[in-house]
Coordinates of N, CA and C in Angstrom, one line a residue:
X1 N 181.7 109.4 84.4 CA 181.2 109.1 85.8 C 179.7 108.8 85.7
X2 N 179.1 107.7 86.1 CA 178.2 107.6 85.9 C 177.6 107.0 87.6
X3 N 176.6 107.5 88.5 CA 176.1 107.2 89.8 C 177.3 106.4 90.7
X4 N 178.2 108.0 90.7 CA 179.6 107.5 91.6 C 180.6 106.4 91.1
X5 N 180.4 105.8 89.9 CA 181.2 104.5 89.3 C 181.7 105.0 88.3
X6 N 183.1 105.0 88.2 CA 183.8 105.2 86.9 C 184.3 104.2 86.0
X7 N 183.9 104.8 84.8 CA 184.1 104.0 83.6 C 185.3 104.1 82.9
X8 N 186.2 103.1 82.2 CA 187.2 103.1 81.5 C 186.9 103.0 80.2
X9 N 187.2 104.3 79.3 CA 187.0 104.0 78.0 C 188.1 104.0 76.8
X10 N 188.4 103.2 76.4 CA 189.2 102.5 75.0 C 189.0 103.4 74.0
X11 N 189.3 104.3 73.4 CA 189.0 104.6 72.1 C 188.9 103.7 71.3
X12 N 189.9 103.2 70.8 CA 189.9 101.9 69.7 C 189.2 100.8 69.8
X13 N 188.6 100.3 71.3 CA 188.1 99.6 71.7 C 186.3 99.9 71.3
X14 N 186.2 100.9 72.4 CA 184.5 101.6 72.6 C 184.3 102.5 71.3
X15 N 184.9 103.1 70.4 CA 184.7 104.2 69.6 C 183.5 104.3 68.8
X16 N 183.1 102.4 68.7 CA 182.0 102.6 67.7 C 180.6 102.4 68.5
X17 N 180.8 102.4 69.7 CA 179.3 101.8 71.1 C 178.8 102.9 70.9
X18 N 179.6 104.8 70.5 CA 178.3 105.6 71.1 C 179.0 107.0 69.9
X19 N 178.0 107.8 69.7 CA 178.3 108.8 69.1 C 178.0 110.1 69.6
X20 N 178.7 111.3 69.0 CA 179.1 112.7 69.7 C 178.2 113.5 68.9
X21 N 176.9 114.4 69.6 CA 176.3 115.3 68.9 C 176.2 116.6 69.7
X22 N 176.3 117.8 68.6 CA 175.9 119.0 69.2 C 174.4 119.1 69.1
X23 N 173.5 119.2 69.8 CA 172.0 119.6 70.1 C 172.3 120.6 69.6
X24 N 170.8 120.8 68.5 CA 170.4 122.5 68.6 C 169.1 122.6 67.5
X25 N 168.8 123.5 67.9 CA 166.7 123.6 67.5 C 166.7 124.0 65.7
X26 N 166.1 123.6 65.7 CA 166.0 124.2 64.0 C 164.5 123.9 64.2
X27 N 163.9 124.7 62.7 CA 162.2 124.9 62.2 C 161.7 124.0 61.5
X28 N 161.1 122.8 61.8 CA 160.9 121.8 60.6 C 159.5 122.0 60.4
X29 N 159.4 122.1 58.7 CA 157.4 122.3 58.5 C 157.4 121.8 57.1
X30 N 156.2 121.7 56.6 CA 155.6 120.6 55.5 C 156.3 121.0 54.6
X31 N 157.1 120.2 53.2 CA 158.3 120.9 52.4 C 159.3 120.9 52.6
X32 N 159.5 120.9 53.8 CA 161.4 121.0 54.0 C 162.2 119.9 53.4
X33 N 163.3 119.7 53.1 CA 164.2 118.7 52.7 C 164.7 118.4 54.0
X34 N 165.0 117.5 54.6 CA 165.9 117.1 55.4 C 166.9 116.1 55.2
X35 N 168.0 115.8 55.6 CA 169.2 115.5 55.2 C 169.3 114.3 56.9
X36 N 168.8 113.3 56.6 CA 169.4 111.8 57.7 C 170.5 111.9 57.6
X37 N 171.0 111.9 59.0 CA 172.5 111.9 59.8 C 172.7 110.2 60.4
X38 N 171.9 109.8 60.5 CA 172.2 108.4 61.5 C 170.9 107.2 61.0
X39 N 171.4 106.3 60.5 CA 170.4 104.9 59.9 C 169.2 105.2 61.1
X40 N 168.0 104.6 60.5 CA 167.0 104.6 61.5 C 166.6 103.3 61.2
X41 N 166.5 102.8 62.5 CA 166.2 101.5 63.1 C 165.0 100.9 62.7
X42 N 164.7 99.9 62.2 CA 163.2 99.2 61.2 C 162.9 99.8 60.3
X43 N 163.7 100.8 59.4 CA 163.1 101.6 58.5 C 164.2 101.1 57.3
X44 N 163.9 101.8 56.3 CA 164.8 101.7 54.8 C 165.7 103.4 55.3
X45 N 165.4 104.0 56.3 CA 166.4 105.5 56.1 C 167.4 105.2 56.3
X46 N 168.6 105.5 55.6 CA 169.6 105.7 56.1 C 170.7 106.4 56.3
X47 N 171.4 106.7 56.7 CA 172.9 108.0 57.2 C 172.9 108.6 55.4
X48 N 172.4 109.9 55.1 CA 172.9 110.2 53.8 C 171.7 110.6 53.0
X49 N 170.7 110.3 53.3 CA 169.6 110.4 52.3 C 168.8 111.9 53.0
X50 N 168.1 112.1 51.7 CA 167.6 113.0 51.9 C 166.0 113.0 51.7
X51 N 165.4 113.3 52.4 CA 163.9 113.3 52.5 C 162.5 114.7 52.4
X52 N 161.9 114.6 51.8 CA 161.0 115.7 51.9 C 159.8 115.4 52.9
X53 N 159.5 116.4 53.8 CA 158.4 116.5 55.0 C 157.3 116.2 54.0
X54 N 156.1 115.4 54.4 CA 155.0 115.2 54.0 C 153.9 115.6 54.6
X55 N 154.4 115.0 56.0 CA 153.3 115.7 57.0 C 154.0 115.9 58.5
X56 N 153.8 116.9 59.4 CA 153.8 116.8 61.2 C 152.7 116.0 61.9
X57 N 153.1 115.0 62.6 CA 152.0 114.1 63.1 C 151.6 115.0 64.5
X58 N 150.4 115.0 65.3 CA 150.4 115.4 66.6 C 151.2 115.5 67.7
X59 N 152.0 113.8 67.5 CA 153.1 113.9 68.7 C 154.3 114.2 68.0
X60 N 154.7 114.6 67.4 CA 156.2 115.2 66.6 C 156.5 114.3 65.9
X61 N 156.1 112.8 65.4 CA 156.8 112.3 64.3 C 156.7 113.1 63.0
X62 N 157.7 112.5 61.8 CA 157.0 113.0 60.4 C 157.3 112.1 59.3
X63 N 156.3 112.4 58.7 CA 155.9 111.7 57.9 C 156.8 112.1 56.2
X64 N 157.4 111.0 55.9 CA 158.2 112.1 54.7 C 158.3 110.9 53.5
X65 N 159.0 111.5 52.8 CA 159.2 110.8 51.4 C 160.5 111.1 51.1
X66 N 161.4 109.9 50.3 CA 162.8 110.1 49.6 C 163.2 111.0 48.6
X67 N 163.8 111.3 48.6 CA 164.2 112.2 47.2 C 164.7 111.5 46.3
X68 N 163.7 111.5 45.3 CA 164.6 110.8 44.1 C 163.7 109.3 43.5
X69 N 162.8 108.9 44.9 CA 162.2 107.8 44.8 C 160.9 107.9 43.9
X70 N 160.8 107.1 42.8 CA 159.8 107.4 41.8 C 158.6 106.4 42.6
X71 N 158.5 106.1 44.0 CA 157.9 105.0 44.3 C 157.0 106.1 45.3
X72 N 157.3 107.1 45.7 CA 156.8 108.1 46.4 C 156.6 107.7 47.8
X73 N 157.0 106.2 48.3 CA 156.8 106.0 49.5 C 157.0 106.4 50.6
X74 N 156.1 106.5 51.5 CA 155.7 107.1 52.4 C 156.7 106.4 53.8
X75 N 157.9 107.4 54.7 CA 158.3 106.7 55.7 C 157.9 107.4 57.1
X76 N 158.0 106.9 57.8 CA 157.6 107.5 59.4 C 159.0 108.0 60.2
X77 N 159.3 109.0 60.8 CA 160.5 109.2 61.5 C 159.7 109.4 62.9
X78 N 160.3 108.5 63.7 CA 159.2 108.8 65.4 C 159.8 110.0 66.0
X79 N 159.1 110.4 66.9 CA 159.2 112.0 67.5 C 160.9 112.0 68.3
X80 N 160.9 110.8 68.8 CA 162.3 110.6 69.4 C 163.7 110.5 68.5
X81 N 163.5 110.7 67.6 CA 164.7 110.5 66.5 C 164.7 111.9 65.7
X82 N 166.3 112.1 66.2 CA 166.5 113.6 65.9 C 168.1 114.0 65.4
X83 N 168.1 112.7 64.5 CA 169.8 112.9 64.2 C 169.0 112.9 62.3
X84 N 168.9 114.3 62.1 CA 168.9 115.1 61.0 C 168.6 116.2 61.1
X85 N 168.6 117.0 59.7 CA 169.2 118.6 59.8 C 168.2 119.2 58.5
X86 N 168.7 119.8 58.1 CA 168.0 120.6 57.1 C 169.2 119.8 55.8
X87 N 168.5 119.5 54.5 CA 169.2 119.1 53.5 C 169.2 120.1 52.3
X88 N 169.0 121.3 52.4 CA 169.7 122.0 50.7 C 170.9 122.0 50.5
X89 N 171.8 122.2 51.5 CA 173.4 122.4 50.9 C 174.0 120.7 51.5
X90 N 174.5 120.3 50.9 CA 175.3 118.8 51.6 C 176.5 118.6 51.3
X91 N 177.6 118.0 51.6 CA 178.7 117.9 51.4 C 178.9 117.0 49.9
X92 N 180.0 117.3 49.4 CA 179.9 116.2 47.9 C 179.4 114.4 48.5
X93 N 180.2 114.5 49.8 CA 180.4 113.1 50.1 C 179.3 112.7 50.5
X94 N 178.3 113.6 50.7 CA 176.6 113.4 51.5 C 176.0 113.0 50.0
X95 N 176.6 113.8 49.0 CA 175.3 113.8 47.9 C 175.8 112.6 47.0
X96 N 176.9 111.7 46.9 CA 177.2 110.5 46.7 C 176.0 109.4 46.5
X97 N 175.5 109.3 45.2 CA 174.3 108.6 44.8 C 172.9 109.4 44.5
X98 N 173.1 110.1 44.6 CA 171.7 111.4 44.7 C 171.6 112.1 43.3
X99 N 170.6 111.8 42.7 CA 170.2 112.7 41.6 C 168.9 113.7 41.6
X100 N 169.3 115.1 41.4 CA 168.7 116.0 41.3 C 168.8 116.8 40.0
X101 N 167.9 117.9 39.7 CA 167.4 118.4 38.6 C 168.5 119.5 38.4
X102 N 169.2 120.6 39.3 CA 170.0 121.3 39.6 C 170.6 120.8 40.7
X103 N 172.0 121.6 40.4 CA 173.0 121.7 41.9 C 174.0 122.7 41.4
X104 N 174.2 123.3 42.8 CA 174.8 124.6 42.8 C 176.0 124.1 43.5
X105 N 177.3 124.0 43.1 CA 178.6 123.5 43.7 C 179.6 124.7 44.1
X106 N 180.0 125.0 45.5 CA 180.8 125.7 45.9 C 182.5 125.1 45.1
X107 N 183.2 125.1 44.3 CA 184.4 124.2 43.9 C 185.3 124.6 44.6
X108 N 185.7 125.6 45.4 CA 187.0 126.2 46.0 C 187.5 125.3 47.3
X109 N 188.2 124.7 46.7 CA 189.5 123.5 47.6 C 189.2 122.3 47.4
X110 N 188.0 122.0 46.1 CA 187.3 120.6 45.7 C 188.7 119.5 45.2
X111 N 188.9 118.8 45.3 CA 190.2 118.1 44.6 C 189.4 117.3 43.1
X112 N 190.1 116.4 42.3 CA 189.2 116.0 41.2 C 187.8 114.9 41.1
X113 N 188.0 114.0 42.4 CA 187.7 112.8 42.7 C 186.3 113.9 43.1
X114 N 186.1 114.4 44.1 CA 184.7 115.1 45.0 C 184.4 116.0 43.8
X115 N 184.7 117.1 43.0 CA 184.3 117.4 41.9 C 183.9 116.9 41.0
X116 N 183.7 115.7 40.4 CA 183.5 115.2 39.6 C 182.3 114.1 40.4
X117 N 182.2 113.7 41.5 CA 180.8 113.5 42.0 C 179.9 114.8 42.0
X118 N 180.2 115.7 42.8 CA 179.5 116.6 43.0 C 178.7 117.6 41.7
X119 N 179.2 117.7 40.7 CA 178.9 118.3 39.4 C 178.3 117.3 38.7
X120 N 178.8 115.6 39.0 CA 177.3 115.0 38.2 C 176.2 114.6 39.1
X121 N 175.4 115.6 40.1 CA 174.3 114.8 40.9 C 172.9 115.4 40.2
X122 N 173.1 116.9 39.1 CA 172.5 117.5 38.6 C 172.5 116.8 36.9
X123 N 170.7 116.6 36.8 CA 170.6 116.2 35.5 C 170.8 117.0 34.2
X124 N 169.9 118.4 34.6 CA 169.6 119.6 33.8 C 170.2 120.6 33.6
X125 N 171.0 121.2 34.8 CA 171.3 122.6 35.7 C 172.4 121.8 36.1
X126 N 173.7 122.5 35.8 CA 174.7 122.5 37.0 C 175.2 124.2 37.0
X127 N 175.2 124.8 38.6 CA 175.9 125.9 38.6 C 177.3 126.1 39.5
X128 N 178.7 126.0 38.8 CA 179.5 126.6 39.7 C 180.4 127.5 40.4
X129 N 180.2 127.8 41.9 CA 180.8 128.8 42.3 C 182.3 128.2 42.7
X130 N 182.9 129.9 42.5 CA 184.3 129.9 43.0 C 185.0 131.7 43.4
X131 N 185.8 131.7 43.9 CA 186.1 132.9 44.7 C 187.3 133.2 43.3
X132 N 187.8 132.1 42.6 CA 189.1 132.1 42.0 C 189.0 131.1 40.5
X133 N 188.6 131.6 39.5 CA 188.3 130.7 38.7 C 189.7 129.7 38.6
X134 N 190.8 130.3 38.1 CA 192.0 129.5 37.6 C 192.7 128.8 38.5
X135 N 192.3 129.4 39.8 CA 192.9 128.5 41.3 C 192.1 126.8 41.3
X136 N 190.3 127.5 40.8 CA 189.7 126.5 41.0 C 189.6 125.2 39.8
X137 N 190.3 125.7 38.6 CA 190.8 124.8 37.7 C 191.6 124.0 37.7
X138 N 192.7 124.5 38.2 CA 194.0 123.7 38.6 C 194.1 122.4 39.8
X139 N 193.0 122.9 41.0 CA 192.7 122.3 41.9 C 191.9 121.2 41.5
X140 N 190.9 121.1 40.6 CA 189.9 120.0 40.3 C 191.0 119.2 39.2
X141 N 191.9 119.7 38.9 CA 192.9 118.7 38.1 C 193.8 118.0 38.6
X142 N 193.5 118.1 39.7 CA 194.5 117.2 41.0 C 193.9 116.8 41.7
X143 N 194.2 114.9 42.0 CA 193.6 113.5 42.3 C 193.6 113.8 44.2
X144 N 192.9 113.5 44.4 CA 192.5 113.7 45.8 C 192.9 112.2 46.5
X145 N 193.2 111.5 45.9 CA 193.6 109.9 46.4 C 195.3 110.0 47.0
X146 N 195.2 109.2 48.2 CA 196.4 109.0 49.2 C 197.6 108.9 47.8
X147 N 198.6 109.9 47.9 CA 199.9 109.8 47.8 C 201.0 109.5 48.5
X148 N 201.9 109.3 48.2 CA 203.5 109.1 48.8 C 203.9 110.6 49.1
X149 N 204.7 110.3 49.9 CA 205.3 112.0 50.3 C 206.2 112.5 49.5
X150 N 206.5 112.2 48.5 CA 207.2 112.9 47.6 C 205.7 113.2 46.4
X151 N 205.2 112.7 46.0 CA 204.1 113.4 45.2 C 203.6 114.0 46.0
X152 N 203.5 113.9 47.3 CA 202.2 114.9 47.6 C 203.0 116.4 47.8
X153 N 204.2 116.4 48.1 CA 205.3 117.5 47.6 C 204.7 118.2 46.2
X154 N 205.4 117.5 45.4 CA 205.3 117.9 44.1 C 204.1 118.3 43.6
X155 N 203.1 118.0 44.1 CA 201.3 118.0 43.4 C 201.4 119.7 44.6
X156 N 201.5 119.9 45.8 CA 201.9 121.4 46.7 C 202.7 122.3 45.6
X157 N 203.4 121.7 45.5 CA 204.2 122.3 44.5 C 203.9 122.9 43.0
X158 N 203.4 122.3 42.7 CA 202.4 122.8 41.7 C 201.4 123.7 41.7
X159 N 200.5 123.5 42.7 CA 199.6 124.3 43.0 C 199.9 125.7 43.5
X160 N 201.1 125.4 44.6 CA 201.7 126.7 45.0 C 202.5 127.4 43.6
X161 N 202.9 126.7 42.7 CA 203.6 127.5 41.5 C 202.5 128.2 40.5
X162 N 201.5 127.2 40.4 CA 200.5 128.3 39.6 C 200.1 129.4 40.8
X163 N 200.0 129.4 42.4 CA 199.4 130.3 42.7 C 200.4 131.3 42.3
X164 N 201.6 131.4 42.1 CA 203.2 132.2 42.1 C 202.9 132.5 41.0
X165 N 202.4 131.7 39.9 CA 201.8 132.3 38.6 C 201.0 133.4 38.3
X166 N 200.1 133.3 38.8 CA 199.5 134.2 38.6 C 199.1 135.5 39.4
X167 N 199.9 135.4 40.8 CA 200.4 136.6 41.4 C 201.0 137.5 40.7
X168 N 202.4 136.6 39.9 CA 203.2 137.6 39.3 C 202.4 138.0 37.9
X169 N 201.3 137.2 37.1 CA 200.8 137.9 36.2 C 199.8 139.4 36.5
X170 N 199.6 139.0 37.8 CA 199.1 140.4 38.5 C 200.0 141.8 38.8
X171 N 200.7 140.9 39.4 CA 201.9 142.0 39.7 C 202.5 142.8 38.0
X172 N 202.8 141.4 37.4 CA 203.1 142.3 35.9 C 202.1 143.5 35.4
X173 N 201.1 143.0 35.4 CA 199.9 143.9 35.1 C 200.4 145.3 35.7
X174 N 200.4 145.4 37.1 CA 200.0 146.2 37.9 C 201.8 147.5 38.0
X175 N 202.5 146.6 37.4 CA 204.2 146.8 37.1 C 203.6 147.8 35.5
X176 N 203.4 147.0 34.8 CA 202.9 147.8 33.7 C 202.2 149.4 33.8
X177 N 200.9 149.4 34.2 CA 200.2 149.8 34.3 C 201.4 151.2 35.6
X178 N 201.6 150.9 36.1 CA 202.9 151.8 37.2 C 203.8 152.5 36.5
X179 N 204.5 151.4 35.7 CA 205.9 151.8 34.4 C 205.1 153.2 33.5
X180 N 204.1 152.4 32.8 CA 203.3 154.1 32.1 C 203.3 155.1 32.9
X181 N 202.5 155.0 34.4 CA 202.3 156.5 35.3 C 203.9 157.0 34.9
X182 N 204.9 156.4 35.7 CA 206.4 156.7 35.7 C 206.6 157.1 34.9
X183 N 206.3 156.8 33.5 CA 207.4 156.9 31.7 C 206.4 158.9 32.0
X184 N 205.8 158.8 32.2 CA 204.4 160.1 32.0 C 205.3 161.0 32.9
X185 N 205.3 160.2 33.9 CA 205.7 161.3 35.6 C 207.3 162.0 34.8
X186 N 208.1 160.9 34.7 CA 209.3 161.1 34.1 C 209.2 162.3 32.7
X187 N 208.4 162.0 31.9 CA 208.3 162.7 31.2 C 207.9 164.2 31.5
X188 N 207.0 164.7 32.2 CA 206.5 165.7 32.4 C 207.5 166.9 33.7
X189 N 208.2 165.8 34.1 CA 209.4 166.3 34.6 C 210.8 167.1 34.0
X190 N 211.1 165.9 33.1 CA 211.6 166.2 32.0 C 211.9 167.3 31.3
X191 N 210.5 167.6 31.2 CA 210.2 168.8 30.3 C 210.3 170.0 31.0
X192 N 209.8 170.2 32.4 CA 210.1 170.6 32.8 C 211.5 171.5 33.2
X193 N 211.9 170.5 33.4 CA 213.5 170.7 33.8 C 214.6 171.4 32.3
X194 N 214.0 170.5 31.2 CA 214.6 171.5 29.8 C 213.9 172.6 29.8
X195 N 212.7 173.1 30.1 CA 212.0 174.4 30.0 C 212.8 175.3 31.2
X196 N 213.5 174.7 32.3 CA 213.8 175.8 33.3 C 215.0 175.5 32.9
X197 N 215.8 174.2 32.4 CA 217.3 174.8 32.0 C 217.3 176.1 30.2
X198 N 216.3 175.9 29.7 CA 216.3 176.2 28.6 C 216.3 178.2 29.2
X199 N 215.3 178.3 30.4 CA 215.2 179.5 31.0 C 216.9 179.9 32.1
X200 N 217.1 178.8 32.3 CA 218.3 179.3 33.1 C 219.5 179.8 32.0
X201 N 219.8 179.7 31.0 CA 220.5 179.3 30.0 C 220.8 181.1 29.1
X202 N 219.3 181.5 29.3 CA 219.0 182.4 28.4 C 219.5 183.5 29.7
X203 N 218.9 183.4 31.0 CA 219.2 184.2 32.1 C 221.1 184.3 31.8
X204 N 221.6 183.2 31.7 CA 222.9 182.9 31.9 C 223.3 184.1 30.6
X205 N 223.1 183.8 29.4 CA 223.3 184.3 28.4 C 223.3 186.0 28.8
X206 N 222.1 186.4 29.0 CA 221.7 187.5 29.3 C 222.8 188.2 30.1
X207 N 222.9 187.7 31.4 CA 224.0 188.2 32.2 C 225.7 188.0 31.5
X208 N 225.7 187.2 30.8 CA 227.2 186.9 29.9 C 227.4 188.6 28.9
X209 N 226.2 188.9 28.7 CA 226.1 189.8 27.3 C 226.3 190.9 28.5
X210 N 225.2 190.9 29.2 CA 225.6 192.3 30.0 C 226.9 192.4 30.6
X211 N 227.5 191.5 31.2 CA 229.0 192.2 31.6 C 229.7 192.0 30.9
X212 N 229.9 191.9 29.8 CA 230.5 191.8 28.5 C 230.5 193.5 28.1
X213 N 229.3 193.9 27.7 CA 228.8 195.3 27.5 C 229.4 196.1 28.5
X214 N 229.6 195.6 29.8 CA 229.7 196.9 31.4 C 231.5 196.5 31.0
X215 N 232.3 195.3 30.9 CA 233.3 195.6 30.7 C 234.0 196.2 29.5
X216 N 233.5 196.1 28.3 CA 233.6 197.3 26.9 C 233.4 198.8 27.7
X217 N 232.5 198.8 28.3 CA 232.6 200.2 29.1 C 233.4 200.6 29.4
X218 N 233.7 200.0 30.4 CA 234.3 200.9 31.4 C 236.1 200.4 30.7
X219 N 236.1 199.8 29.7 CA 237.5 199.8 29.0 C 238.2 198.4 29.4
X220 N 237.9 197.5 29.8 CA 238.4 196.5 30.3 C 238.6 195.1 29.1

Protein backbone atom coordinates (compact mmCIF):
# COMPACT_ATOMS: atom_id res chain seq x y z
CA UNK A 1 0.00 0.00 0.00
CA UNK A 2 1.51 2.93 -0.84
CA UNK A 3 -0.65 6.66 -0.14
CA UNK A 4 -4.07 4.70 -0.29
CA UNK A 5 -3.04 3.01 -3.90
CA UNK A 6 -2.40 -0.52 -4.14
CA UNK A 7 0.23 -2.15 -5.89
CA UNK A 8 0.21 -5.57 -7.69
CA UNK A 9 3.34 -7.43 -7.29
CA UNK A 10 4.63 -10.43 -9.64
CA UNK A 11 7.21 -12.31 -8.02
CA UNK A 12 8.75 -13.55 -11.20
CA UNK A 13 8.00 -10.47 -12.72
CA UNK A 14 9.22 -7.61 -9.95
CA UNK A 15 11.64 -9.97 -7.92
CA UNK A 16 14.67 -8.33 -9.19
CA UNK A 17 13.21 -4.19 -8.85
CA UNK A 18 13.90 -4.35 -5.03
CA UNK A 19 15.61 -6.17 -2.19
CA UNK A 20 14.72 -7.52 1.51
CA UNK A 21 16.92 -6.30 4.48
CA UNK A 22 17.00 -6.86 8.19
CA UNK A 23 18.30 -3.35 9.68
CA UNK A 24 20.53 -3.54 12.56
CA UNK A 25 23.43 -1.41 14.26
CA UNK A 26 26.78 -2.74 14.48
CA UNK A 27 30.36 -0.84 15.66
CA UNK A 28 32.41 0.26 12.70
CA UNK A 29 36.02 1.83 13.56
CA UNK A 30 39.50 2.27 11.84
CA UNK A 31 40.66 -1.61 11.10
CA UNK A 32 37.64 -3.33 10.77
CA UNK A 33 37.17 -5.71 7.83
CA UNK A 34 33.93 -5.29 6.31
CA UNK A 35 32.33 -7.74 4.01
CA UNK A 36 30.02 -5.61 0.83
CA UNK A 37 26.65 -7.08 0.52
CA UNK A 38 25.29 -5.04 -2.47
CA UNK A 39 27.59 -3.52 -5.73
CA UNK A 40 28.02 0.20 -5.06
CA UNK A 41 27.00 2.42 -7.67
CA UNK A 42 30.26 4.52 -9.52
CA UNK A 43 32.61 2.59 -7.62
CA UNK A 44 34.77 -0.78 -8.42
CA UNK A 45 32.91 -2.34 -4.93
CA UNK A 46 31.17 -5.04 -5.35
CA UNK A 47 28.51 -7.72 -3.63
CA UNK A 48 31.38 -10.04 -2.02
CA UNK A 49 34.47 -8.23 -1.47
CA UNK A 50 35.93 -7.53 1.48
CA UNK A 51 37.43 -4.21 2.65
CA UNK A 52 39.58 -2.75 5.41
CA UNK A 53 38.35 0.72 7.21
CA UNK A 54 41.00 3.30 6.52
CA UNK A 55 39.35 6.14 7.80
CA UNK A 56 35.60 7.66 9.38
CA UNK A 57 34.94 10.74 7.45
CA UNK A 58 32.84 13.60 9.60
CA UNK A 59 29.55 12.84 7.84
CA UNK A 60 29.70 8.93 8.15
CA UNK A 61 31.27 7.96 4.86
CA UNK A 62 34.43 5.56 4.98
CA UNK A 63 37.17 5.55 3.59
CA UNK A 64 38.63 1.89 2.99
CA UNK A 65 40.88 -0.31 0.97
CA UNK A 66 40.45 -3.98 -0.73
CA UNK A 67 41.70 -6.87 0.64
CA UNK A 68 44.05 -8.53 -1.25
CA UNK A 69 44.71 -5.38 -3.49
CA UNK A 70 48.53 -4.86 -3.90
CA UNK A 71 47.40 -1.41 -5.41
CA UNK A 72 46.28 -0.24 -1.88
CA UNK A 73 43.66 1.89 -3.48
CA UNK A 74 41.82 4.03 -1.71
CA UNK A 75 37.68 3.72 -2.11
CA UNK A 76 34.89 6.01 -0.67
CA UNK A 77 31.57 4.27 0.66
CA UNK A 78 29.03 7.42 1.15
CA UNK A 79 27.27 7.70 4.57
CA UNK A 80 23.98 6.53 2.89
CA UNK A 81 25.13 3.08 1.81
CA UNK A 82 24.70 0.57 4.38
CA UNK A 83 24.37 -2.90 2.77
CA UNK A 84 27.57 -4.31 4.61
CA UNK A 85 28.48 -6.09 7.74
CA UNK A 86 31.46 -7.04 9.46
CA UNK A 87 33.84 -9.50 7.22
CA UNK A 88 35.96 -12.15 9.55
CA UNK A 89 33.77 -15.18 9.20
CA UNK A 90 32.14 -15.36 5.41
CA UNK A 91 30.38 -18.00 3.79
CA UNK A 92 32.69 -20.38 1.33
CA UNK A 93 30.49 -18.90 -1.35
CA UNK A 94 31.44 -15.11 -0.05
CA UNK A 95 35.19 -16.02 0.03
CA UNK A 96 35.04 -17.33 -3.71
CA UNK A 97 38.24 -15.48 -5.32
CA UNK A 98 39.71 -14.12 -2.02
CA UNK A 99 43.20 -14.88 -0.91
CA UNK A 100 44.34 -14.65 2.55
CA UNK A 101 47.35 -15.55 4.64
CA UNK A 102 45.12 -17.98 7.07
CA UNK A 103 41.53 -19.26 7.19
CA UNK A 104 39.88 -21.07 9.74
CA UNK A 105 37.04 -23.43 8.07
CA UNK A 106 34.07 -24.60 10.05
CA UNK A 107 33.81 -28.18 7.55
CA UNK A 108 30.62 -29.68 9.27
CA UNK A 109 27.85 -30.22 6.43
CA UNK A 110 30.57 -28.73 3.75
CA UNK A 111 29.99 -31.00 0.58
CA UNK A 112 33.35 -31.39 -1.73
CA UNK A 113 32.81 -28.55 -4.36
CA UNK A 114 32.55 -25.53 -1.14
CA UNK A 115 35.44 -27.41 0.73
CA UNK A 116 37.70 -27.37 -1.61
CA UNK A 117 37.10 -23.46 -2.27
CA UNK A 118 37.02 -22.73 1.12
CA UNK A 119 40.38 -24.55 2.29
CA UNK A 120 42.26 -22.96 -0.72
CA UNK A 121 41.56 -19.09 0.12
CA UNK A 122 44.57 -19.50 2.72
CA UNK A 123 48.10 -19.21 1.38
CA UNK A 124 50.14 -20.20 4.67
CA UNK A 125 47.71 -21.35 7.46
CA UNK A 126 44.73 -23.46 6.92
CA UNK A 127 42.82 -24.48 10.14
CA UNK A 128 39.95 -26.99 10.25
CA UNK A 129 37.17 -27.27 12.56
CA UNK A 130 34.63 -30.04 12.92
CA UNK A 131 32.32 -31.46 15.70
CA UNK A 132 32.90 -35.04 13.94
CA UNK A 133 36.11 -35.72 12.22
CA UNK A 134 35.05 -38.98 10.14
CA UNK A 135 31.45 -37.55 9.56
CA UNK A 136 33.34 -34.59 8.30
CA UNK A 137 35.53 -36.84 5.87
CA UNK A 138 32.99 -38.62 4.29
CA UNK A 139 30.96 -35.54 3.71
CA UNK A 140 33.76 -33.44 1.85
CA UNK A 141 33.98 -36.75 -0.39
CA UNK A 142 30.63 -36.12 -1.72
CA UNK A 143 29.96 -33.77 -4.88
CA UNK A 144 27.66 -31.13 -3.99
CA UNK A 145 26.47 -30.77 -7.75
CA UNK A 146 22.59 -31.30 -8.82
CA UNK A 147 21.90 -35.10 -8.95
CA UNK A 148 19.09 -37.34 -10.25
CA UNK A 149 16.84 -38.79 -7.62
CA UNK A 150 18.13 -41.95 -7.47
CA UNK A 151 21.80 -40.85 -6.75
CA UNK A 152 20.86 -38.45 -4.55
CA UNK A 153 19.28 -41.63 -2.65
CA UNK A 154 22.21 -43.57 -2.84
CA UNK A 155 24.94 -40.67 -2.02
CA UNK A 156 21.92 -40.33 1.63
CA UNK A 157 22.49 -43.55 1.69
CA UNK A 158 25.84 -43.62 2.19
CA UNK A 159 26.28 -41.07 4.33
CA UNK A 160 23.57 -42.35 6.52
CA UNK A 161 25.51 -45.92 6.42
CA UNK A 162 28.74 -44.63 7.51
CA UNK A 163 26.76 -42.59 10.14
CA UNK A 164 25.27 -46.49 11.09
CA UNK A 165 28.91 -47.25 10.99
CA UNK A 166 30.20 -45.78 13.34
CA UNK A 167 27.43 -45.74 15.84
CA UNK A 168 27.72 -49.37 15.94
CA UNK A 169 31.62 -49.13 16.25
CA UNK A 170 30.64 -47.15 19.38
CA UNK A 171 28.14 -49.28 20.50
CA UNK A 172 30.67 -52.22 19.93
CA UNK A 173 33.13 -50.44 22.07
CA UNK A 174 30.75 -49.64 24.69
CA UNK A 175 29.19 -53.66 24.27
CA UNK A 176 32.70 -54.67 24.98
CA UNK A 177 33.70 -52.59 27.61
CA UNK A 178 29.81 -53.83 29.42
CA UNK A 179 30.53 -57.74 28.29
CA UNK A 180 33.92 -57.42 30.70
CA UNK A 181 31.88 -55.58 33.70
CA UNK A 182 29.33 -58.76 33.15
CA UNK A 183 32.10 -61.64 32.50
CA UNK A 184 33.54 -59.89 36.32
CA UNK A 185 29.84 -59.40 37.72
CA UNK A 186 29.15 -63.05 36.55
CA UNK A 187 32.15 -64.17 37.91
CA UNK A 188 32.17 -62.84 41.35
CA UNK A 189 28.78 -64.22 41.69
CA UNK A 190 29.82 -67.32 40.66
CA UNK A 191 32.01 -67.76 43.22
CA UNK A 192 29.96 -66.80 45.40
CA UNK A 193 27.32 -69.09 44.92
CA UNK A 194 30.07 -72.26 44.82
CA UNK A 195 31.37 -70.78 48.24
CA UNK A 196 27.67 -70.88 49.67
CA UNK A 197 26.81 -74.22 47.82
CA UNK A 198 30.31 -75.49 48.85
CA UNK A 199 28.84 -74.22 52.69
CA UNK A 200 25.39 -75.60 52.10
CA UNK A 201 26.90 -79.01 51.22
CA UNK A 202 29.10 -79.39 54.30
CA UNK A 203 25.85 -78.12 56.47
CA UNK A 204 24.03 -80.86 54.51
CA UNK A 205 26.75 -83.41 55.17
CA UNK A 206 26.88 -82.47 58.75
CA UNK A 207 23.24 -82.99 59.37
CA UNK A 208 23.45 -86.49 57.08
CA UNK A 209 26.27 -87.67 59.71
CA UNK A 210 24.33 -86.50 62.68
CA UNK A 211 21.17 -88.38 62.10
CA UNK A 212 22.96 -91.16 60.94
CA UNK A 213 24.70 -91.15 64.52
CA UNK A 214 20.98 -90.35 66.53
CA UNK A 215 19.60 -93.28 64.34
CA UNK A 216 22.65 -95.92 65.40
CA UNK A 217 21.45 -94.74 68.77
CA UNK A 218 18.60 -95.06 69.39
CA UNK A 219 18.84 -98.61 67.38
CA UNK A 220 17.22 -97.89 64.09
Amino acid sequence: MNSGNETIFIPRRDGRSFTLHKPRIIEVGQGDTLLIKKNLSHSSLKNGMRVTVKQINADGSLMVARKGDPSGQIHRIPADFRHYLHGYAVTAHASQGATVESVAVLGDGMKRELFYVAVTRGKSEINIYTEDRTMMEQQVKVSGERKSGIEAIKTAQSVANMYMKNRFQILQQQLKIGTRKIVKHIRKTAFRTITNANKQYRINQYYEHRNKGIRNYIGQ
